[in-house]
Amino acid sequence: MNRTDVLIIGCGIAGATAALRLARNPNRLVTIVTRARDAHESNTLYAQGGIVGRGAGDTPELLLGDILQAGAGVSSPKAARILSEEGPTLLHEVLEELAQVAFDQDANGQPLFTQEAAHSRRRILHVGDGTGRAIMNGLITALSHCPNVTIESQMTAVDLITFPHHSRNPLDNYEGITCHGAYMFDRQERTVHRCLATTTVLATGGLGRIYRNTTNPLGARGDGLAMANRAGARITNAEYVQFHPTALALPGAEGFLISEAVRGEGGVLITPEGQPFMMSYAPEWGDLAPRDVVARAIHHEMERNGYSYVLLDIASRMPADSIRERFPNIYSRCLKAGLDITREPIPVVPAAHYFCGGVLVDEWGRSSVDRLYGVGEVSCTGVHGANRLASTSLLEGLVWGNRAAEHIEQLLDQQNLVRAEFDNVPPWDESGLVADADPALIQGDMQTIQNIMWHYVGLVRSAERISRAIRELRHLWNEIETFYRTTKLDDGLIGLRNAVEVALIVAQAALHNRQSRGCHYRQDSVAVEGDRLI
Ligand code: SIN
């Protein structure tokens, strides 16, 4: 049984930033757990395009305006203002100074900003097309110098420990739900430990893996959201799953992200016959329209004309040397899959990319469960509304990681939190479980969930499609719950149980919201003023 002051579940930019901030107090014990073998592995690692900075002539107001416009009227102005005002300063303090991330500069040492969709300014800082990797390298190195931070890898969180639910004494905390840490599955020892924590931070990332096509890595299966839901935390805006317009559509490399920065640097979407098409969908923005608009335009072109992809042409817009220099990872990944992007256009399709909803949190990352915080993609601060503005997710992780840590620090400082309650947490009970998890069942069920979500709760939705999804997901949920209750724990089984739960959360939210907004598009909705429908 481990005891810690702060348990952080997940080690992307949000979790790592929270840990770095907390580590300033040498008396704080901070434990980060990640299901990955390598602590760098997280959604953040795969971020290509960059992170919003602030160049000359740019202001918090301008960024705020862009966030609210992309968010299609659903963003919280208060949260978006916090991000716009605090983000660029923290970027400098935490990423550039502490984590020593060297964003690209010109020959005079000035930051090189790139353009991305729906931004009124060139303001995206980047490290080539591998910004996330540079950030994770910097953050993990900085954490390695903090003696009061422990990173435990290959640990999959199973469930949050909440009172009164997990208490031996049911009268404990009868006034509300309080989180006391999490049960953790040790993937090497194959046992479950209690990790008891005075405060717990969910930083588990998103849920793109519940869709057949996604840019997200394997771990993005909604673990944190499902755990928070089972613990009774409020979840919000779950219908807003953002689809990135341009994921690579080459055999063996499906889902690899072709950064929006490629369009920011002049790339143009064309049909397989070579016709540009974005101007007819968004004359004001063209290829740099908000992501939901571009993704639906591609979907529409594919459906109407029977294409299995569209093309993104950078080869005829940028010199070959510049492509190789600006987009080294995209260039080499495509080359490995047999395509030279300096000569030919890139086949792309939309893919699930980012969850704009999540565990409802306030401006300090506090969830509705006492002593449970949420930061990064698992949470919903309200910044992203119905459609996230490009390159704001890393910034949000940074700002709310820092804010949650500040709040926790005050809480731990001011209150003498009673730890005697820890003794009331029972150990994990596995008695009676004899069957090993069958990988064929896990993989089969996961693929079924991904297909249901892709076809019925995807880019274009209707009551009929979503209702069908809910019926099928409920049936699967029952099957998987029975399977879970009779089978020895396994990382795949934990993920499957979470995936079906979050798929239902998304589908139910999508059914309830009959109005098309941002990335939630109902073809059976009645249009209201301000909607951007195709
Ligand atoms: C991209 O590089 O296109 C992704 C950036 C983002 O998701 O904000």
XYZ file of C-alpha atoms and ligand atoms in Angstrom:
542
model
C 0.000 0.000 0.000
C 1.465 3.372 -1.083
C 0.695 6.666 0.572
C 1.291 9.999 -1.034
C 0.201 13.610 -0.746
C -0.732 13.929 -4.386
C -1.438 11.087 -6.778
C -1.298 12.164 -10.427
C -2.727 9.635 -12.862
C -1.198 10.292 -16.282
C 2.029 11.941 -17.353
C 1.368 14.181 -20.357
C 1.906 17.921 -20.266
C -0.922 18.508 -17.749
C 0.109 15.863 -15.203
C 3.817 16.639 -15.540
C 3.250 20.385 -15.133
C 1.165 19.811 -12.008
C 3.932 17.625 -10.573
C 6.644 20.176 -11.348
C 4.715 22.934 -9.631
C 3.984 20.799 -6.549
C 7.597 19.659 -6.362
C 8.646 23.197 -5.448
C 7.631 22.348 -1.886
C 10.252 19.788 -0.794
C 7.897 18.384 1.846
C 5.281 17.301 -0.662
C 5.250 13.718 -1.803
C 4.062 13.498 -5.386
C 3.425 10.198 -7.155
C 2.799 10.061 -10.897
C 1.482 6.815 -12.312
C 1.291 5.915 -15.978
C 0.129 2.737 -17.692
C 2.899 3.152 -20.269
C 6.294 1.499 -19.968
C 8.048 4.757 -20.840
C 6.904 7.877 -18.976
C 7.259 9.969 -22.149
C 4.415 8.016 -23.772
C 1.235 10.090 -23.645
C -1.047 11.990 -26.018
C 1.273 14.964 -25.622
C 4.144 13.004 -27.155
C 2.281 12.824 -30.472
C 1.405 16.518 -30.722
C 2.889 17.862 -33.929
C 1.612 21.323 -34.772
C 2.627 23.248 -31.703
C 1.410 25.383 -28.868
C -0.123 28.844 -28.876
C 2.362 31.597 -28.047
C 2.139 35.358 -28.353
C 4.021 37.377 -30.937
C 4.354 41.120 -31.494
C 0.971 42.801 -31.978
C -0.945 39.836 -30.595
C -3.051 40.253 -27.457
C -5.013 38.046 -25.021
C -8.202 39.608 -26.455
C -7.375 38.479 -29.987
C -6.711 34.916 -28.845
C -9.852 34.958 -26.711
C -11.900 36.030 -29.736
C -10.487 33.185 -31.845
C -11.135 30.573 -29.129
C -14.730 31.723 -28.716
C -15.351 31.774 -32.437
C -13.915 28.279 -32.979
C -15.881 27.047 -29.947
C -19.131 27.832 -31.797
C -20.788 29.682 -28.934
C -20.304 26.953 -26.331
C -16.946 27.950 -24.765
C -16.828 29.499 -21.315
C -15.538 33.073 -21.790
C -14.127 33.019 -18.254
C -12.080 29.872 -18.833
C -10.974 31.019 -22.291
C -9.822 34.322 -20.801
C -7.753 32.541 -18.155
C -6.073 30.525 -20.903
C -5.431 33.568 -23.090
C -4.014 35.638 -20.263
C -1.944 33.071 -18.364
C -0.909 30.728 -21.170
C 1.942 32.563 -22.892
C 3.646 33.533 -19.613
C 3.524 29.980 -18.292
C 4.765 28.692 -21.617
C 7.872 30.780 -21.123
C 8.362 29.984 -17.425
C 7.626 26.256 -17.475
C 8.457 25.083 -20.980
C 11.229 27.405 -22.097
C 12.953 28.069 -18.777
C 12.308 25.022 -16.613
C 11.978 22.307 -19.253
C 14.430 23.996 -21.656
C 12.247 23.427 -24.715
C 13.886 25.196 -27.662
C 11.094 26.334 -29.966
C 12.121 27.066 -33.556
C 13.671 30.475 -34.156
C 14.800 32.445 -37.182
C 18.390 33.426 -37.893
C 18.022 36.464 -35.578
C 16.885 34.391 -32.636
C 13.259 35.493 -32.991
C 10.490 32.903 -32.497
C 9.180 31.378 -35.717
C 5.411 31.339 -35.442
C 3.317 29.186 -37.720
C -0.306 29.555 -38.822
C -3.099 27.120 -38.012
C -6.781 27.005 -38.818
C -9.129 29.660 -37.401
C -6.320 31.710 -35.837
C -6.350 35.381 -36.779
C -2.567 35.540 -36.248
C 0.530 33.464 -36.842
C 1.089 32.555 -33.203
C 1.895 28.835 -32.984
C 5.281 27.972 -31.528
C 6.709 24.655 -32.635
C 9.759 22.417 -32.676
C 9.665 21.275 -36.294
C 6.674 18.937 -36.465
C 7.660 17.150 -33.244
C 6.585 19.721 -30.657
C 5.018 17.200 -28.272
C 8.136 15.038 -28.191
C 10.360 18.047 -27.425
C 7.989 19.093 -24.623
C 7.825 15.625 -23.068
C 11.607 15.236 -23.217
C 11.993 18.555 -21.414
C 9.342 17.903 -18.780
C 10.513 14.379 -17.918
C 14.103 15.597 -17.615
C 12.965 18.413 -15.317
C 10.979 15.938 -13.197
C 14.000 13.670 -12.886
C 15.636 16.446 -10.873
C 12.798 16.530 -8.317
C 13.568 14.113 -5.453
C 10.025 14.354 -4.069
C 8.403 13.181 -7.313
C 8.173 9.484 -8.077
C 7.097 8.228 -11.477
C 5.673 4.715 -11.458
C 5.267 3.267 -14.912
C 3.269 0.233 -16.090
C 0.553 1.026 -13.563
C -2.998 1.074 -14.860
C -5.518 2.828 -12.649
C -8.522 0.560 -12.112
C -10.854 2.706 -10.034
C -10.777 5.772 -7.863
C -11.071 5.103 -4.157
C -14.065 7.045 -2.952
C -15.794 7.293 0.373
C -18.402 6.305 1.274
C -18.260 3.772 -1.604
C -15.012 2.019 -0.652
C -15.052 2.674 3.072
C -15.282 -0.089 5.627
C -17.253 2.408 7.663
C -20.220 3.552 5.545
C -20.784 6.592 7.765
C -17.440 8.104 6.659
C -17.930 11.323 4.743
C -21.625 10.801 4.466
C -22.014 14.416 3.397
C -20.451 13.986 -0.025
C -18.122 11.899 -2.120
C -14.411 12.199 -1.356
C -11.544 10.705 -3.336
C -8.714 8.996 -1.436
C -6.525 7.761 -4.291
C -6.910 4.852 -6.657
C -6.597 1.109 -7.002
C -3.703 0.477 -9.380
C -3.046 -2.600 -11.490
C 0.667 -3.346 -11.641
C 1.149 -4.645 -15.182
C 4.395 -6.431 -14.349
C 3.413 -8.093 -11.076
C -0.203 -8.488 -12.235
C -1.520 -7.458 -8.829
C -3.655 -4.573 -7.600
C -2.271 -2.071 -5.064
C -3.970 0.655 -3.123
C -2.393 4.031 -3.744
C -3.776 6.250 -0.990
C -3.563 9.959 -1.614
C -4.705 13.082 0.149
C -5.530 14.554 -3.250
C -5.817 12.901 -6.655
C -5.342 14.460 -10.075
C -6.729 12.818 -13.188
C -4.497 13.584 -16.164
C -5.270 10.549 -18.291
C -5.928 12.225 -21.653
C -8.693 11.514 -24.120
C -10.719 8.769 -25.715
C -9.985 8.762 -29.459
C -9.405 5.003 -29.379
C -13.127 4.342 -29.010
C -13.321 5.275 -32.720
C -12.189 3.149 -35.643
C -10.162 5.985 -37.170
C -8.181 8.072 -34.742
C -4.936 10.000 -34.454
C -4.650 8.998 -30.772
C -2.226 6.461 -29.284
C -3.339 3.147 -27.752
C -3.808 4.488 -24.229
C -6.499 7.021 -25.239
C -9.460 4.855 -24.312
C -11.186 7.116 -21.800
C -9.789 5.505 -18.631
C -9.943 8.670 -16.521
C -13.373 9.690 -17.721
C -14.804 6.240 -16.975
C -13.250 6.155 -13.500
C -14.556 9.629 -12.707
C -17.996 8.638 -13.932
C -18.059 5.537 -11.746
C -16.944 7.678 -8.810
C -19.913 9.976 -9.323
C -18.111 13.013 -10.790
C -20.034 15.277 -13.140
C -19.216 14.861 -16.819
C -20.099 17.521 -19.357
C -20.081 18.323 -23.110
C -19.434 14.670 -23.964
C -21.036 14.977 -27.405
C -18.178 17.205 -28.596
C -15.601 14.816 -30.023
C -13.333 16.663 -32.409
C -12.355 14.979 -35.682
C -9.077 16.086 -37.199
C -9.510 16.620 -40.929
C -6.219 15.125 -42.027
C -5.076 11.740 -40.799
C -2.877 9.772 -43.162
C -4.743 7.216 -45.282
C -1.918 4.910 -46.347
C -1.911 1.184 -45.535
C 0.036 0.482 -42.360
C 0.175 4.158 -41.383
C -3.515 4.880 -40.820
C -4.203 7.485 -38.176
C -0.794 9.129 -38.393
C -1.492 12.849 -38.042
C -0.763 15.190 -40.918
C -0.512 18.401 -38.943
C -2.791 21.330 -39.608
C 0.442 23.298 -39.886
C 0.824 21.727 -43.352
C -2.223 23.749 -44.425
C -0.937 26.646 -42.322
C 2.189 26.675 -44.502
C 0.149 26.693 -47.728
C -1.041 23.081 -48.214
C -4.336 22.752 -50.079
C -6.994 20.047 -49.943
C -7.942 18.679 -53.347
C -10.171 15.901 -54.641
C -8.532 12.813 -56.165
C -9.251 14.523 -59.527
C -7.129 17.482 -58.412
C -9.882 20.031 -57.652
C -9.515 22.282 -54.573
C -12.825 22.280 -52.693
C -12.609 24.172 -49.405
C -13.493 27.580 -50.875
C -16.936 26.283 -51.778
C -17.551 25.244 -48.151
C -15.918 28.152 -46.317
C -15.226 31.106 -48.663
C -14.043 33.228 -45.750
C -11.429 30.768 -44.487
C -10.776 28.277 -47.299
C -8.430 25.500 -46.168
C -7.923 27.192 -42.811
C -11.562 27.053 -41.714
C -12.298 25.756 -38.193
C -11.539 22.069 -37.849
C -15.136 20.895 -37.608
C -15.971 22.635 -40.897
C -12.971 21.175 -42.753
C -13.559 17.663 -41.372
C -17.228 17.709 -42.421
C -16.364 19.124 -45.853
C -13.974 16.215 -46.447
C -16.562 13.752 -45.148
C -19.139 15.278 -47.475
C -16.835 15.098 -50.501
C -15.996 11.481 -49.733
C -19.607 10.438 -49.210
C -21.025 12.337 -52.183
C -18.408 11.159 -54.653
C -17.546 7.761 -53.229
C -13.905 8.705 -52.546
C -12.085 6.716 -49.906
C -9.828 9.725 -49.201
C -9.048 13.240 -50.406
C -5.586 14.651 -51.057
C -3.524 17.275 -49.296
C -1.112 18.966 -51.655
C 1.998 20.531 -50.177
C 4.362 19.305 -52.919
C 3.344 21.997 -55.395
C 3.135 24.745 -52.753
C 6.473 24.547 -50.945
C 10.024 23.797 -52.147
C 11.106 20.210 -51.436
C 13.942 21.272 -49.112
C 11.610 23.445 -47.067
C 9.114 20.573 -46.712
C 11.849 18.265 -45.451
C 13.135 20.894 -43.038
C 9.772 22.067 -41.714
C 8.047 18.676 -41.530
C 10.803 16.095 -40.985
C 8.632 13.562 -39.132
C 5.724 13.731 -41.555
C 8.141 13.486 -44.466
C 9.918 10.411 -43.113
C 6.749 8.628 -41.902
C 5.138 9.044 -45.320
C 8.322 7.971 -47.082
C 8.370 4.837 -44.935
C 4.816 4.132 -46.097
C 5.924 4.591 -49.735
C 4.989 8.238 -50.410
C 7.351 11.126 -51.127
C 5.389 14.206 -50.026
C 7.810 16.538 -51.803
C 6.541 15.055 -55.088
C 3.011 13.777 -54.512
C -0.093 14.867 -52.609
C -0.931 13.077 -49.360
C -4.066 10.891 -49.083
C -5.978 11.942 -45.943
C -9.237 11.211 -44.119
C -10.788 12.677 -40.967
C -10.151 10.828 -37.691
C -11.227 11.222 -34.050
C -8.644 13.516 -32.488
C -9.656 15.344 -29.319
C -12.360 15.154 -26.659
C -13.673 18.668 -25.982
C -15.920 17.442 -23.152
C -14.796 15.718 -19.995
C -14.881 15.733 -16.223
C -16.413 19.071 -15.299
C -13.826 21.190 -13.459
C -13.659 24.757 -12.247
C -10.951 27.331 -12.828
C -8.675 25.442 -10.399
C -9.249 22.024 -11.933
C -11.533 20.919 -9.098
C -14.111 18.269 -10.028
C -17.436 17.752 -8.276
C -15.826 15.009 -6.141
C -13.968 16.319 -3.115
C -10.139 16.159 -3.452
C -10.367 14.972 -7.063
C -8.932 17.262 -9.749
C -8.941 16.913 -13.512
C -6.409 18.494 -15.885
C -5.794 18.260 -19.618
C -7.981 16.398 -22.083
C -9.806 14.278 -19.496
C -11.266 17.443 -18.035
C -13.704 20.010 -19.340
C -12.715 23.499 -18.251
C -15.091 25.024 -20.790
C -12.285 26.512 -22.909
C -12.930 24.454 -26.024
C -16.705 24.657 -26.191
C -18.071 22.727 -29.158
C -14.857 22.782 -31.170
C -11.288 23.295 -30.006
C -9.084 25.910 -31.608
C -5.863 24.347 -32.921
C -2.854 24.191 -30.603
C -4.733 25.219 -27.484
C -4.766 21.764 -25.888
C -1.125 21.748 -24.779
C -1.587 25.256 -23.456
C -4.685 24.254 -21.504
C -2.792 21.309 -19.985
C -0.040 23.693 -18.941
C -2.356 26.315 -17.434
C -4.696 23.955 -15.596
C -1.862 21.633 -14.527
C -0.287 24.648 -12.880
C -3.554 25.968 -11.435
C -4.613 22.624 -9.966
C -1.183 22.320 -8.323
C -1.509 25.821 -6.837
C -4.894 24.978 -5.404
C -3.724 21.651 -4.007
C -0.724 23.324 -2.437
C -2.983 25.765 -0.595
C -5.368 23.013 0.439
C -2.603 20.823 1.839
C -1.018 23.791 3.529
C -4.109 25.164 5.196
C -5.919 22.051 6.242
C -4.774 19.322 8.463
C -6.387 16.642 6.343
C -7.233 13.552 8.301
C -5.409 10.539 7.001
C -6.851 8.129 9.548
C -9.557 7.497 6.966
C -6.963 5.637 4.914
C -7.193 2.746 7.344
C -10.774 2.276 6.276
C -9.874 1.485 2.677
C -10.142 -2.258 2.093
C -7.579 -4.075 -0.055
C -8.579 -5.127 -3.556
C -10.550 -8.356 -3.445
C -9.822 -10.766 -6.263
C -11.006 -13.891 -4.523
C -12.989 -16.194 -6.731
C -11.560 -14.853 -10.010
C -9.887 -17.673 -11.841
C -10.373 -17.097 -15.573
C -7.642 -15.320 -17.522
C -8.779 -12.532 -19.855
C -9.220 -13.858 -23.398
C -7.383 -11.430 -25.753
C -9.591 -12.441 -28.708
C -12.712 -11.352 -26.816
C -11.081 -8.098 -25.741
C -9.907 -7.236 -29.244
C -13.207 -8.268 -30.835
C -15.309 -6.223 -28.410
C -13.000 -3.223 -28.769
C -13.339 -3.323 -32.557
C -17.112 -3.572 -32.241
C -17.165 -0.441 -30.047
C -14.908 1.390 -32.509
C -17.112 0.497 -35.477
C -20.333 1.447 -33.691
C -18.903 4.814 -32.682
C -17.435 5.517 -36.104
C -20.603 4.752 -38.058
C -23.326 5.919 -35.684
C -21.750 8.555 -33.417
C -19.179 9.945 -35.848
C -18.883 13.116 -37.893
C -22.511 13.144 -39.002
C -25.137 11.958 -36.538
C -28.888 11.452 -36.325
C -31.294 10.248 -33.649
C -31.712 6.979 -35.503
C -27.991 6.305 -35.780
C -27.248 7.273 -32.187
C -30.168 5.261 -30.817
C -28.897 2.214 -32.658
C -25.450 2.814 -31.147
C -26.880 3.062 -27.646
C -28.835 -0.173 -27.981
C -25.783 -2.055 -29.196
C -23.457 -0.467 -26.635
C -25.817 -1.329 -23.761
C -25.828 -4.931 -24.808
C -22.036 -4.921 -25.005
C -21.767 -3.123 -21.665
C -23.686 -5.961 -19.992
C -21.503 -8.587 -21.627
C -18.297 -6.783 -20.726
C -19.381 -6.131 -17.124
C -20.074 -9.843 -16.638
C -16.747 -10.673 -18.261
C -15.000 -8.127 -15.989
C -16.592 -9.509 -12.827
C -15.525 -13.060 -13.520
C -12.063 -12.569 -15.012
C -8.632 -11.805 -13.556
C -7.609 -8.214 -14.163
C -5.585 -7.267 -17.179
C -4.741 -3.903 -18.761
C -6.749 -4.743 -21.894
C -9.786 -5.728 -19.855
C -9.601 -2.536 -17.791
C -9.425 -0.517 -21.014
C -12.298 -2.384 -22.634
C -14.544 -1.827 -19.633
C -13.682 1.871 -19.705
C -14.092 2.156 -23.469
C -17.647 0.814 -23.502
C -18.557 3.065 -20.592
C -17.252 6.243 -22.228
C -18.716 5.265 -25.599
C -22.118 5.182 -23.889
C -21.460 8.532 -22.227
C -20.631 10.117 -25.603
C -23.572 8.486 -27.377
C -26.079 9.476 -24.691
C -24.879 13.084 -24.697
C -25.084 13.104 -28.498
C -28.652 11.831 -28.390
C -29.767 14.411 -25.844
C -28.314 17.369 -27.722
C -30.444 17.854 -30.827
C -28.727 21.050 -31.880
C -25.757 20.957 -34.222
C -22.858 22.908 -32.805
C -19.174 22.698 -33.676
C -18.059 19.103 -33.865
C -21.467 17.707 -32.818
C -23.321 17.655 -36.123
C -26.851 16.248 -36.242
C -28.213 15.939 -39.751
C -31.692 15.815 -38.205
C -31.279 19.037 -36.209
C -33.083 22.300 -36.810
C -30.561 24.969 -37.747
C -30.368 28.008 -35.490
C -28.713 31.306 -36.209
C -24.957 31.139 -35.928
C -24.738 27.446 -36.829
C -22.131 26.587 -39.398
C -23.664 23.673 -41.206
C -22.724 22.123 -44.478
C -2.065 19.429 -35.566
O -0.846 19.490 -35.582
O -2.759 19.532 -36.561
C -2.754 19.158 -34.260
C -2.739 20.354 -33.427
C -3.839 20.289 -32.406
O -4.486 19.259 -32.266
O -4.077 21.312 -31.774
